[in-house]
Amino acid sequence: MNSVKQELMEKIEEARQELNRRINQGMAYDLIYEQSVALDRWIEQYIAAGF
């Protein structure tokens, strides 16, 4: 597997886990939203790379 693809997949998974953690812990909306935007950025990079 392409190392760039693997790295992006790992970053996406880390961001997703962090988002879930924040939601499960009932963190403030702004912190959840911030993490959601970060996850979206990683997904955007993955798509832009053509994977």
Coordinates of C-alpha atoms in Angstrom, one line a residue:
M1 CA 0.0 0.0 0.0
N2 CA 1.2 3.5 -0.8
S3 CA 2.9 5.0 2.2
V4 CA 1.1 8.4 1.7
K5 CA -2.2 6.6 1.5
Q6 CA -1.5 4.6 4.6
E7 CA -0.4 7.8 6.5
L8 CA -3.6 9.6 5.5
M9 CA -5.7 6.6 6.5
E10 CA -4.0 6.6 9.9
K11 CA -4.5 10.4 10.4
I12 CA -8.2 9.9 9.5
E13 CA -8.6 7.1 12.0
E14 CA -6.9 9.1 14.7
A15 CA -9.1 12.1 14.1
R16 CA -12.2 9.9 14.0
Q17 CA -11.3 8.3 17.3
E18 CA -10.7 11.7 18.9
L19 CA -14.0 13.0 17.6
N20 CA -15.8 10.0 19.1
R21 CA -14.0 10.5 22.4
R22 CA -15.0 14.1 22.6
I23 CA -18.6 13.2 21.8
N24 CA -18.7 10.3 24.3
Q25 CA -17.3 12.6 27.0
G26 CA -19.9 15.2 26.3
M27 CA -17.3 17.9 25.6
A28 CA -18.4 21.4 24.6
Y29 CA -19.9 21.8 21.2
D30 CA -17.0 24.0 20.0
L31 CA -14.5 21.4 20.8
I32 CA -16.5 18.7 19.1
Y33 CA -16.9 21.0 16.0
E34 CA -13.2 21.8 16.0
Q35 CA -12.4 18.0 15.8
S36 CA -15.0 17.4 13.2
V37 CA -13.5 20.1 11.0
A38 CA -10.0 18.5 11.5
L39 CA -11.4 15.1 10.4
D40 CA -13.0 16.7 7.4
R41 CA -9.7 18.2 6.4
W42 CA -7.9 14.8 6.5
I43 CA -10.7 13.2 4.5
E44 CA -10.5 16.1 2.0
Q45 CA -6.7 15.5 1.6
Y46 CA -7.4 11.8 1.0
I47 CA -9.9 12.4 -1.7
A48 CA -7.8 15.1 -3.3
A49 CA -4.9 12.6 -3.5
G50 CA -7.1 10.4 -5.6
F51 CA -7.4 7.5 -3.3

